[in-house]
Amino acid sequence: MSEDLPSPEQLLNTAFAFRKSQVLLAAVRLGLFPALRKGALELDAIVAELALHGRGVRDFLDALVSLDLPKRDDDGHYYNSPQCATYLDPEQPTYIGGVLEYLHVSYYQTWSGLAVA
């Protein structure tokens, strides 16, 4: 690409932003953050706790880590960030996961039809 052309980075970041929201919404729907409430868990423990098929779980968790949601320590254990512990644990009075689930169910499909509307 020529150096005198503007960068498409903002356009591409905006176009791909749905992936970030879907990863977060899936984690909320699967109950990941409450599962990490008691502390760090290794991959196999998360698979067992959430009754997930093991294939793809590491990639899914690492996508969340790349978004700075849960964290992963040097031993490969995943744990809640302070933000997730505060807002995505249903036992906390500050829980907003219900709003996120509502957005997924009520808004995601609607917005996907914007061009048709």
GROMACS .gro file of N, CA, C and O in nm:
model
  468
    1MET      N    1   0.085  -0.117   0.000
    1MET     CA    2   0.000   0.000   0.000
    1MET      C    3   0.090   0.124   0.000
    1MET      O    4   0.191   0.128   0.068
    2SER      N    5   0.051   0.223  -0.071
    2SER     CA    6   0.129   0.346  -0.082
    2SER      C    7   0.132   0.419   0.051
    2SER      O    8   0.033   0.422   0.125
    3GLU      N    9   0.247   0.480   0.079
    3GLU     CA   10   0.262   0.552   0.207
    3GLU      C   11   0.176   0.677   0.215
    3GLU      O   12   0.151   0.728   0.323
    4ASP      N   13   0.130   0.729   0.103
    4ASP     CA   14   0.051   0.851   0.107
    4ASP      C   15  -0.099   0.825   0.126
    4ASP      O   16  -0.178   0.915   0.138
    5LEU      N   17  -0.137   0.697   0.133
    5LEU     CA   18  -0.277   0.664   0.158
    5LEU      C   19  -0.305   0.661   0.308
    5LEU      O   20  -0.219   0.622   0.387
    6PRO      N   21  -0.425   0.701   0.349
    6PRO     CA   22  -0.459   0.691   0.492
    6PRO      C   23  -0.468   0.544   0.533
    6PRO      O   24  -0.497   0.457   0.451
    7SER      N   25  -0.444   0.520   0.658
    7SER     CA   26  -0.450   0.383   0.710
    7SER      C   27  -0.594   0.335   0.722
    7SER      O   28  -0.683   0.411   0.765
    8PRO      N   29  -0.621   0.209   0.688
    8PRO     CA   30  -0.755   0.154   0.707
    8PRO      C   31  -0.775   0.097   0.848
    8PRO      O   32  -0.878   0.036   0.876
    9GLU      N   33  -0.678   0.116   0.938
    9GLU     CA   34  -0.681   0.052   1.070
    9GLU      C   35  -0.809   0.079   1.147
    9GLU      O   36  -0.870  -0.013   1.201
   10GLN      N   37  -0.853   0.204   1.155
   10GLN     CA   38  -0.975   0.235   1.231
   10GLN      C   39  -1.095   0.165   1.170
   10GLN      O   40  -1.180   0.111   1.242
   11LEU      N   41  -1.103   0.162   1.040
   11LEU     CA   42  -1.216   0.097   0.973
   11LEU      C   43  -1.217  -0.053   1.003
   11LEU      O   44  -1.322  -0.111   1.034
   12LEU      N   45  -1.102  -0.115   0.993
   12LEU     CA   46  -1.093  -0.259   1.020
   12LEU      C   47  -1.119  -0.291   1.166
   12LEU      O   48  -1.189  -0.389   1.197
   13ASN      N   49  -1.066  -0.210   1.257
   13ASN     CA   50  -1.092  -0.232   1.400
   13ASN      C   51  -1.241  -0.222   1.431
   13ASN      O   52  -1.295  -0.302   1.507
   14THR      N   53  -1.307  -0.126   1.371
   14THR     CA   54  -1.451  -0.111   1.392
   14THR      C   55  -1.528  -0.228   1.332
   14THR      O   56  -1.619  -0.283   1.394
   15ALA      N   57  -1.489  -0.270   1.212
   15ALA     CA   58  -1.558  -0.380   1.146
   15ALA      C   59  -1.544  -0.512   1.222
   15ALA      O   60  -1.637  -0.593   1.224
   16PHE      N   61  -1.430  -0.532   1.287
   16PHE     CA   62  -1.407  -0.657   1.358
   16PHE      C   63  -1.444  -0.649   1.506
   16PHE      O   64  -1.428  -0.747   1.579
   17ALA      N   65  -1.496  -0.538   1.553
   17ALA     CA   66  -1.528  -0.521   1.695
   17ALA      C   67  -1.631  -0.621   1.745
   17ALA      O   68  -1.632  -0.655   1.863
   18PHE      N   69  -1.717  -0.671   1.657
   18PHE     CA   70  -1.819  -0.768   1.699
   18PHE      C   71  -1.755  -0.892   1.760
   18PHE      O   72  -1.814  -0.956   1.848
   19ARG      N   73  -1.635  -0.926   1.716
   19ARG     CA   74  -1.570  -1.046   1.769
   19ARG      C   75  -1.540  -1.029   1.918
   19ARG      O   76  -1.559  -1.122   1.996
   20LYS      N   77  -1.497  -0.911   1.957
   20LYS     CA   78  -1.468  -0.885   2.099
   20LYS      C   79  -1.594  -0.899   2.183
   20LYS      O   80  -1.593  -0.962   2.288
   21SER      N   81  -1.702  -0.839   2.136
   21SER     CA   82  -1.825  -0.847   2.214
   21SER      C   83  -1.877  -0.990   2.221
   21SER      O   84  -1.925  -1.033   2.326
   22GLN      N   85  -1.866  -1.065   2.113
   22GLN     CA   86  -1.916  -1.203   2.115
   22GLN      C   87  -1.833  -1.292   2.208
   22GLN      O   88  -1.889  -1.380   2.274
   23VAL      N   89  -1.702  -1.269   2.214
   23VAL     CA   90  -1.619  -1.346   2.307
   23VAL      C   91  -1.660  -1.316   2.450
   23VAL      O   92  -1.678  -1.407   2.532
   24LEU      N   93  -1.678  -1.189   2.483
   24LEU     CA   94  -1.721  -1.151   2.618
   24LEU      C   95  -1.860  -1.207   2.649
   24LEU      O   96  -1.881  -1.267   2.755
   25LEU      N   97  -1.953  -1.191   2.557
   25LEU     CA   98  -2.089  -1.239   2.582
   25LEU      C   99  -2.093  -1.390   2.597
   25LEU      O  100  -2.166  -1.442   2.683
   26ALA      N  101  -2.014  -1.461   2.521
   26ALA     CA  102  -2.008  -1.608   2.535
   26ALA      C  103  -1.955  -1.646   2.671
   26ALA      O  104  -2.006  -1.739   2.736
   27ALA      N  105  -1.852  -1.578   2.718
   27ALA     CA  106  -1.794  -1.608   2.850
   27ALA      C  107  -1.896  -1.584   2.961
   27ALA      O  108  -1.905  -1.663   3.056
   28VAL      N  109  -1.974  -1.478   2.949
   28VAL     CA  110  -2.078  -1.451   3.048
   28VAL      C  111  -2.184  -1.561   3.043
   28VAL      O  112  -2.223  -1.616   3.147
   29ARG      N  113  -2.230  -1.595   2.924
   29ARG     CA  114  -2.334  -1.697   2.910
   29ARG      C  115  -2.288  -1.834   2.959
   29ARG      O  116  -2.366  -1.911   3.013
   30LEU      N  117  -2.160  -1.865   2.940
   30LEU     CA  118  -2.106  -1.994   2.984
   30LEU      C  119  -2.079  -2.000   3.134
   30LEU      O  120  -2.059  -2.108   3.189
   31GLY      N  121  -2.077  -1.884   3.200
   31GLY     CA  122  -2.051  -1.881   3.344
   31GLY      C  123  -1.903  -1.885   3.381
   31GLY      O  124  -1.868  -1.930   3.491
   32LEU      N  125  -1.817  -1.838   3.292
   32LEU     CA  126  -1.674  -1.841   3.320
   32LEU      C  127  -1.636  -1.761   3.443
   32LEU      O  128  -1.561  -1.809   3.528
   33PHE      N  129  -1.685  -1.641   3.454
   33PHE     CA  130  -1.639  -1.552   3.561
   33PHE      C  131  -1.680  -1.600   3.700
   33PHE      O  132  -1.598  -1.596   3.792
   34PRO      N  133  -1.802  -1.650   3.718
   34PRO     CA  134  -1.834  -1.710   3.848
   34PRO      C  135  -1.749  -1.834   3.876
   34PRO      O  136  -1.715  -1.861   3.992
   35ALA      N  137  -1.713  -1.909   3.772
   35ALA     CA  138  -1.630  -2.028   3.792
   35ALA      C  139  -1.492  -1.991   3.844
   35ALA      O  140  -1.429  -2.069   3.916
   36LEU      N  141  -1.446  -1.872   3.810
   36LEU     CA  142  -1.314  -1.825   3.854
   36LEU      C  143  -1.320  -1.749   3.986
   36LEU      O  144  -1.219  -1.697   4.033
   37ARG      N  145  -1.437  -1.743   4.046
   37ARG     CA  146  -1.458  -1.667   4.169
   37ARG      C  147  -1.364  -1.710   4.282
   37ARG      O  148  -1.310  -1.626   4.353
   38LYS      N  149  -1.345  -1.838   4.299
   38LYS     CA  150  -1.266  -1.889   4.412
   38LYS      C  151  -1.117  -1.883   4.387
   38LYS      O  152  -1.039  -1.910   4.478
   39GLY      N  153  -1.077  -1.855   4.265
   39GLY     CA  154  -0.934  -1.844   4.235
   39GLY      C  155  -0.900  -1.902   4.100
   39GLY      O  156  -0.987  -1.944   4.024
   40ALA      N  157  -0.771  -1.903   4.074
   40ALA     CA  158  -0.720  -1.945   3.943
   40ALA      C  159  -0.748  -2.093   3.918
   40ALA      O  160  -0.738  -2.176   4.008
   41LEU      N  161  -0.784  -2.123   3.793
   41LEU     CA  162  -0.809  -2.260   3.750
   41LEU      C  163  -0.727  -2.290   3.625
   41LEU      O  164  -0.710  -2.204   3.540
   42GLU      N  165  -0.682  -2.413   3.615
   42GLU     CA  166  -0.613  -2.455   3.493
   42GLU      C  167  -0.718  -2.489   3.387
   42GLU      O  168  -0.838  -2.504   3.417
   43LEU      N  169  -0.673  -2.504   3.266
   43LEU     CA  170  -0.761  -2.529   3.153
   43LEU      C  171  -0.854  -2.647   3.175
   43LEU      O  172  -0.975  -2.637   3.157
   44ASP      N  173  -0.799  -2.761   3.217
   44ASP     CA  174  -0.881  -2.880   3.235
   44ASP      C  175  -0.988  -2.861   3.341
   44ASP      O  176  -1.098  -2.915   3.329
   45ALA      N  177  -0.957  -2.786   3.445
   45ALA     CA  178  -1.056  -2.759   3.550
   45ALA      C  179  -1.169  -2.671   3.498
   45ALA      O  180  -1.285  -2.691   3.535
   46ILE      N  181  -1.136  -2.577   3.411
   46ILE     CA  182  -1.239  -2.491   3.351
   46ILE      C  183  -1.328  -2.574   3.260
   46ILE      O  184  -1.451  -2.561   3.263
   47VAL      N  185  -1.267  -2.660   3.179
   47VAL     CA  186  -1.344  -2.747   3.091
   47VAL      C  187  -1.442  -2.831   3.173
   47VAL      O  188  -1.560  -2.841   3.140
   48ALA      N  189  -1.394  -2.888   3.282
   48ALA     CA  190  -1.479  -2.972   3.368
   48ALA      C  191  -1.586  -2.889   3.438
   48ALA      O  192  -1.704  -2.928   3.441
   49GLU      N  193  -1.547  -2.777   3.494
   49GLU     CA  194  -1.640  -2.691   3.570
   49GLU      C  195  -1.756  -2.642   3.483
   49GLU      O  196  -1.871  -2.636   3.528
   50LEU      N  197  -1.726  -2.607   3.360
   50LEU     CA  198  -1.828  -2.550   3.271
   50LEU      C  199  -1.888  -2.655   3.177
   50LEU      O  200  -1.971  -2.621   3.093
   51ALA      N  201  -1.844  -2.779   3.191
   51ALA     CA  202  -1.892  -2.889   3.106
   51ALA      C  203  -1.876  -2.855   2.958
   51ALA      O  204  -1.969  -2.867   2.878
   52LEU      N  205  -1.756  -2.812   2.922
   52LEU     CA  206  -1.725  -2.774   2.784
   52LEU      C  207  -1.654  -2.887   2.712
   52LEU      O  208  -1.589  -2.970   2.774
   53HIS      N  209  -1.665  -2.887   2.583
   53HIS     CA  210  -1.584  -2.976   2.500
   53HIS      C  211  -1.446  -2.912   2.499
   53HIS      O  212  -1.433  -2.791   2.479
   54GLY      N  213  -1.342  -2.989   2.521
   54GLY     CA  214  -1.208  -2.932   2.535
   54GLY      C  215  -1.154  -2.862   2.413
   54GLY      O  216  -1.074  -2.771   2.423
   55ARG      N  217  -1.198  -2.902   2.295
   55ARG     CA  218  -1.146  -2.844   2.173
   55ARG      C  219  -1.181  -2.696   2.162
   55ARG      O  220  -1.295  -2.656   2.173
   56GLY      N  221  -1.083  -2.613   2.143
   56GLY     CA  222  -1.105  -2.470   2.124
   56GLY      C  223  -1.112  -2.388   2.251
   56GLY      O  224  -1.113  -2.266   2.245
   57VAL      N  225  -1.118  -2.453   2.367
   57VAL     CA  226  -1.133  -2.377   2.492
   57VAL      C  227  -1.009  -2.292   2.519
   57VAL      O  228  -1.021  -2.177   2.558
   58ARG      N  229  -0.890  -2.347   2.496
   58ARG     CA  230  -0.768  -2.268   2.519
   58ARG      C  231  -0.769  -2.143   2.431
   58ARG      O  232  -0.740  -2.033   2.478
   59ASP      N  233  -0.805  -2.157   2.304
   59ASP     CA  234  -0.811  -2.041   2.215
   59ASP      C  235  -0.915  -1.940   2.263
   59ASP      O  236  -0.891  -1.818   2.260
   60PHE      N  237  -1.029  -1.991   2.307
   60PHE     CA  238  -1.135  -1.904   2.359
   60PHE      C  239  -1.086  -1.826   2.482
   60PHE      O  240  -1.100  -1.704   2.490
   61LEU      N  241  -1.024  -1.898   2.576
   61LEU     CA  242  -0.974  -1.832   2.697
   61LEU      C  243  -0.863  -1.733   2.664
   61LEU      O  244  -0.859  -1.623   2.720
   62ASP      N  245  -0.777  -1.769   2.572
   62ASP     CA  246  -0.669  -1.678   2.535
   62ASP      C  247  -0.721  -1.555   2.461
   62ASP      O  248  -0.663  -1.446   2.472
   63ALA      N  249  -0.831  -1.570   2.387
   63ALA     CA  250  -0.895  -1.453   2.326
   63ALA      C  251  -0.944  -1.358   2.435
   63ALA      O  252  -0.926  -1.236   2.426
   64LEU      N  253  -1.001  -1.414   2.541
   64LEU     CA  254  -1.046  -1.332   2.654
   64LEU      C  255  -0.928  -1.265   2.723
   64LEU      O  256  -0.934  -1.148   2.761
   65VAL      N  257  -0.819  -1.340   2.741
   65VAL     CA  258  -0.698  -1.283   2.803
   65VAL      C  259  -0.645  -1.168   2.718
   65VAL      O  260  -0.603  -1.064   2.770
   66SER      N  261  -0.649  -1.183   2.586
   66SER     CA  262  -0.600  -1.077   2.498
   66SER      C  263  -0.685  -0.951   2.511
   66SER      O  264  -0.637  -0.841   2.482
   67LEU      N  265  -0.809  -0.966   2.554
   67LEU     CA  266  -0.897  -0.851   2.578
   67LEU      C  267  -0.881  -0.797   2.720
   67LEU      O  268  -0.952  -0.706   2.760
   68ASP      N  269  -0.789  -0.856   2.795
   68ASP     CA  270  -0.759  -0.813   2.932
   68ASP      C  271  -0.878  -0.836   3.026
   68ASP      O  272  -0.903  -0.757   3.116
   69LEU      N  273  -0.951  -0.943   3.003
   69LEU     CA  274  -1.065  -0.977   3.088
   69LEU      C  275  -1.016  -1.073   3.196
   69LEU      O  276  -0.967  -1.025   3.297
   70PRO      N  277  -1.024  -1.205   3.179
   70PRO     CA  278  -0.952  -1.285   3.278
   70PRO      C  279  -0.803  -1.273   3.251
   70PRO      O  280  -0.762  -1.226   3.143
   71LYS      N  281  -0.725  -1.314   3.346
   71LYS     CA  282  -0.578  -1.313   3.333
   71LYS      C  283  -0.530  -1.457   3.329
   71LYS      O  284  -0.601  -1.549   3.368
   72ARG      N  285  -0.409  -1.476   3.284
   72ARG     CA  286  -0.345  -1.608   3.286
   72ARG      C  287  -0.208  -1.592   3.349
   72ARG      O  288  -0.130  -1.506   3.308
   73ASP      N  289  -0.179  -1.675   3.449
   73ASP     CA  290  -0.048  -1.666   3.515
   73ASP      C  291   0.055  -1.750   3.438
   73ASP      O  292   0.023  -1.816   3.339
   74ASP      N  293   0.177  -1.745   3.484
   74ASP     CA  294   0.287  -1.815   3.416
   74ASP      C  295   0.270  -1.966   3.415
   74ASP      O  296   0.330  -2.036   3.332
   75ASP      N  297   0.189  -2.019   3.505
   75ASP     CA  298   0.164  -2.163   3.511
   75ASP      C  299   0.044  -2.206   3.426
   75ASP      O  300   0.005  -2.323   3.427
   76GLY      N  301  -0.016  -2.109   3.355
   76GLY     CA  302  -0.130  -2.141   3.268
   76GLY      C  303  -0.263  -2.147   3.339
   76GLY      O  304  -0.360  -2.199   3.284
   77HIS      N  305  -0.271  -2.092   3.460
   77HIS     CA  306  -0.397  -2.085   3.533
   77HIS      C  307  -0.467  -1.953   3.500
   77HIS      O  308  -0.403  -1.848   3.494
   78TYR      N  309  -0.597  -1.961   3.482
   78TYR     CA  310  -0.677  -1.843   3.449
   78TYR      C  311  -0.747  -1.793   3.576
   78TYR      O  312  -0.791  -1.872   3.658
   79TYR      N  313  -0.756  -1.661   3.587
   79TYR     CA  314  -0.822  -1.602   3.703
   79TYR      C  315  -0.886  -1.470   3.662
   79TYR      O  316  -0.850  -1.409   3.561
   80ASN      N  317  -0.983  -1.426   3.740
   80ASN     CA  318  -1.055  -1.303   3.711
   80ASN      C  319  -0.967  -1.181   3.731
   80ASN      O  320  -0.893  -1.172   3.830
   81SER      N  321  -0.980  -1.085   3.641
   81SER     CA  322  -0.921  -0.954   3.663
   81SER      C  323  -1.007  -0.884   3.768
   81SER      O  324  -1.121  -0.926   3.794
   82PRO      N  325  -0.958  -0.779   3.830
   82PRO     CA  326  -1.042  -0.706   3.927
   82PRO      C  327  -1.174  -0.657   3.864
   82PRO      O  328  -1.278  -0.663   3.928
   83GLN      N  329  -1.168  -0.614   3.739
   83GLN     CA  330  -1.289  -0.567   3.672
   83GLN      C  331  -1.391  -0.680   3.656
   83GLN      O  332  -1.510  -0.661   3.683
   84CYS      N  333  -1.345  -0.797   3.615
   84CYS     CA  334  -1.437  -0.911   3.598
   84CYS      C  335  -1.490  -0.959   3.734
   84CYS      O  336  -1.608  -0.992   3.745
   85ALA      N  337  -1.404  -0.962   3.834
   85ALA     CA  338  -1.448  -1.004   3.967
   85ALA      C  339  -1.554  -0.909   4.023
   85ALA      O  340  -1.646  -0.952   4.092
   86THR      N  341  -1.543  -0.783   3.990
   86THR     CA  342  -1.637  -0.683   4.040
   86THR      C  343  -1.769  -0.683   3.964
   86THR      O  344  -1.876  -0.678   4.025
   87TYR      N  345  -1.763  -0.693   3.832
   87TYR     CA  346  -1.883  -0.671   3.751
   87TYR      C  347  -1.941  -0.797   3.684
   87TYR      O  348  -2.054  -0.791   3.635
   88LEU      N  349  -1.868  -0.907   3.683
   88LEU     CA  350  -1.918  -1.024   3.613
   88LEU      C  351  -1.937  -1.146   3.702
   88LEU      O  352  -1.955  -1.257   3.655
   89ASP      N  353  -1.936  -1.123   3.831
   89ASP     CA  354  -1.966  -1.228   3.929
   89ASP      C  355  -2.107  -1.203   3.981
   89ASP      O  356  -2.133  -1.101   4.046
   90PRO      N  357  -2.200  -1.294   3.952
   90PRO     CA  358  -2.340  -1.272   3.993
   90PRO      C  359  -2.360  -1.255   4.143
   90PRO      O  360  -2.465  -1.206   4.185
   91GLU      N  361  -2.265  -1.294   4.225
   91GLU     CA  362  -2.279  -1.277   4.369
   91GLU      C  363  -2.241  -1.138   4.417
   91GLU      O  364  -2.259  -1.106   4.534
   92GLN      N  365  -2.190  -1.056   4.329
   92GLN     CA  366  -2.152  -0.919   4.366
   92GLN      C  367  -2.270  -0.824   4.342
   92GLN      O  368  -2.343  -0.839   4.243
   93PRO      N  369  -2.287  -0.725   4.428
   93PRO     CA  370  -2.396  -0.629   4.406
   93PRO      C  371  -2.373  -0.541   4.283
   93PRO      O  372  -2.465  -0.475   4.237
   94THR      N  373  -2.252  -0.541   4.231
   94THR     CA  374  -2.215  -0.460   4.116
   94THR      C  375  -2.228  -0.537   3.983
   94THR      O  376  -2.188  -0.488   3.878
   95TYR      N  377  -2.287  -0.657   3.987
   95TYR     CA  378  -2.297  -0.745   3.870
   95TYR      C  379  -2.371  -0.678   3.754
   95TYR      O  380  -2.480  -0.623   3.772
   96ILE      N  381  -2.311  -0.683   3.635
   96ILE     CA  382  -2.376  -0.630   3.515
   96ILE      C  383  -2.392  -0.736   3.407
   96ILE      O  384  -2.431  -0.706   3.294
   97GLY      N  385  -2.363  -0.860   3.440
   97GLY     CA  386  -2.374  -0.967   3.342
   97GLY      C  387  -2.513  -0.984   3.285
   97GLY      O  388  -2.529  -1.020   3.169
   98GLY      N  389  -2.614  -0.956   3.366
   98GLY     CA  390  -2.752  -0.965   3.316
   98GLY      C  391  -2.776  -0.868   3.202
   98GLY      O  392  -2.845  -0.901   3.105
   99VAL      N  393  -2.720  -0.750   3.212
   99VAL     CA  394  -2.733  -0.651   3.105
   99VAL      C  395  -2.664  -0.704   2.979
   99VAL      O  396  -2.716  -0.692   2.868
  100LEU      N  397  -2.546  -0.765   2.996
  100LEU     CA  398  -2.474  -0.819   2.881
  100LEU      C  399  -2.552  -0.932   2.815
  100LEU      O  400  -2.559  -0.939   2.693
  101GLU      N  401  -2.613  -1.019   2.896
  101GLU     CA  402  -2.694  -1.126   2.840
  101GLU      C  403  -2.816  -1.069   2.767
  101GLU      O  404  -2.853  -1.118   2.659
  102TYR      N  405  -2.876  -0.967   2.822
  102TYR     CA  406  -2.989  -0.901   2.757
  102TYR      C  407  -2.947  -0.842   2.622
  102TYR      O  408  -3.019  -0.856   2.523
  103LEU      N  409  -2.831  -0.778   2.618
  103LEU     CA  410  -2.781  -0.723   2.492
  103LEU      C  411  -2.765  -0.833   2.388
  103LEU      O  412  -2.802  -0.815   2.272
  104HIS      N  413  -2.712  -0.945   2.430
  104HIS     CA  414  -2.692  -1.056   2.337
  104HIS      C  415  -2.825  -1.106   2.281
  104HIS      O  416  -2.840  -1.124   2.160
  105VAL      N  417  -2.920  -1.126   2.367
  105VAL     CA  418  -3.049  -1.184   2.326
  105VAL      C  419  -3.134  -1.082   2.251
  105VAL      O  420  -3.198  -1.115   2.150
  106SER      N  421  -3.136  -0.958   2.298
  106SER     CA  422  -3.231  -0.860   2.245
  106SER      C  423  -3.176  -0.768   2.136
  106SER      O  424  -3.254  -0.718   2.055
  107TYR      N  425  -3.049  -0.744   2.135
  107TYR     CA  426  -2.995  -0.644   2.044
  107TYR      C  427  -2.908  -0.699   1.932
  107TYR      O  428  -2.906  -0.644   1.823
  108TYR      N  429  -2.834  -0.804   1.958
  108TYR     CA  430  -2.735  -0.849   1.860
  108TYR      C  431  -2.800  -0.884   1.726
  108TYR      O  432  -2.756  -0.838   1.621
  109GLN      N  433  -2.904  -0.965   1.728
  109GLN     CA  434  -2.971  -1.002   1.603
  109GLN      C  435  -3.037  -0.881   1.537
  109GLN      O  436  -3.034  -0.867   1.415
  110THR      N  437  -3.096  -0.795   1.617
  110THR     CA  438  -3.162  -0.677   1.562
  110THR      C  439  -3.063  -0.590   1.487
  110THR      O  440  -3.088  -0.548   1.374
  111TRP      N  441  -2.949  -0.563   1.548
  111TRP     CA  442  -2.849  -0.478   1.485
  111TRP      C  443  -2.787  -0.543   1.363
  111TRP      O  444  -2.741  -0.475   1.271
  112SER      N  445  -2.785  -0.677   1.358
  112SER     CA  446  -2.728  -0.743   1.241
  112SER      C  447  -2.813  -0.718   1.116
  112SER      O  448  -2.765  -0.737   1.005
  113GLY      N  449  -2.937  -0.677   1.133
  113GLY     CA  450  -3.025  -0.647   1.020
  113GLY      C  451  -3.035  -0.500   0.988
  113GLY      O  452  -3.128  -0.458   0.917
  114LEU      N  453  -2.943  -0.419   1.034
  114LEU     CA  454  -2.950  -0.274   1.016
  114LEU      C  455  -2.956  -0.235   0.870
  114LEU      O  456  -3.036  -0.150   0.831
  115ALA      N  457  -2.875  -0.293   0.785
  115ALA     CA  458  -2.873  -0.255   0.645
  115ALA      C  459  -3.007  -0.283   0.577
  115ALA      O  460  -3.053  -0.205   0.493
  116VAL      N  461  -3.073  -0.391   0.615
  116VAL     CA  462  -3.204  -0.424   0.559
  116VAL      C  463  -3.307  -0.321   0.602
  116VAL      O  464  -3.392  -0.279   0.523
  117ALA      N  465  -3.298  -0.278   0.728
  117ALA     CA  466  -3.393  -0.179   0.780
  117ALA      C  467  -3.377  -0.046   0.708
  117ALA      O  468  -3.469   0.027   0.683
   0.00000   0.00000   0.00000
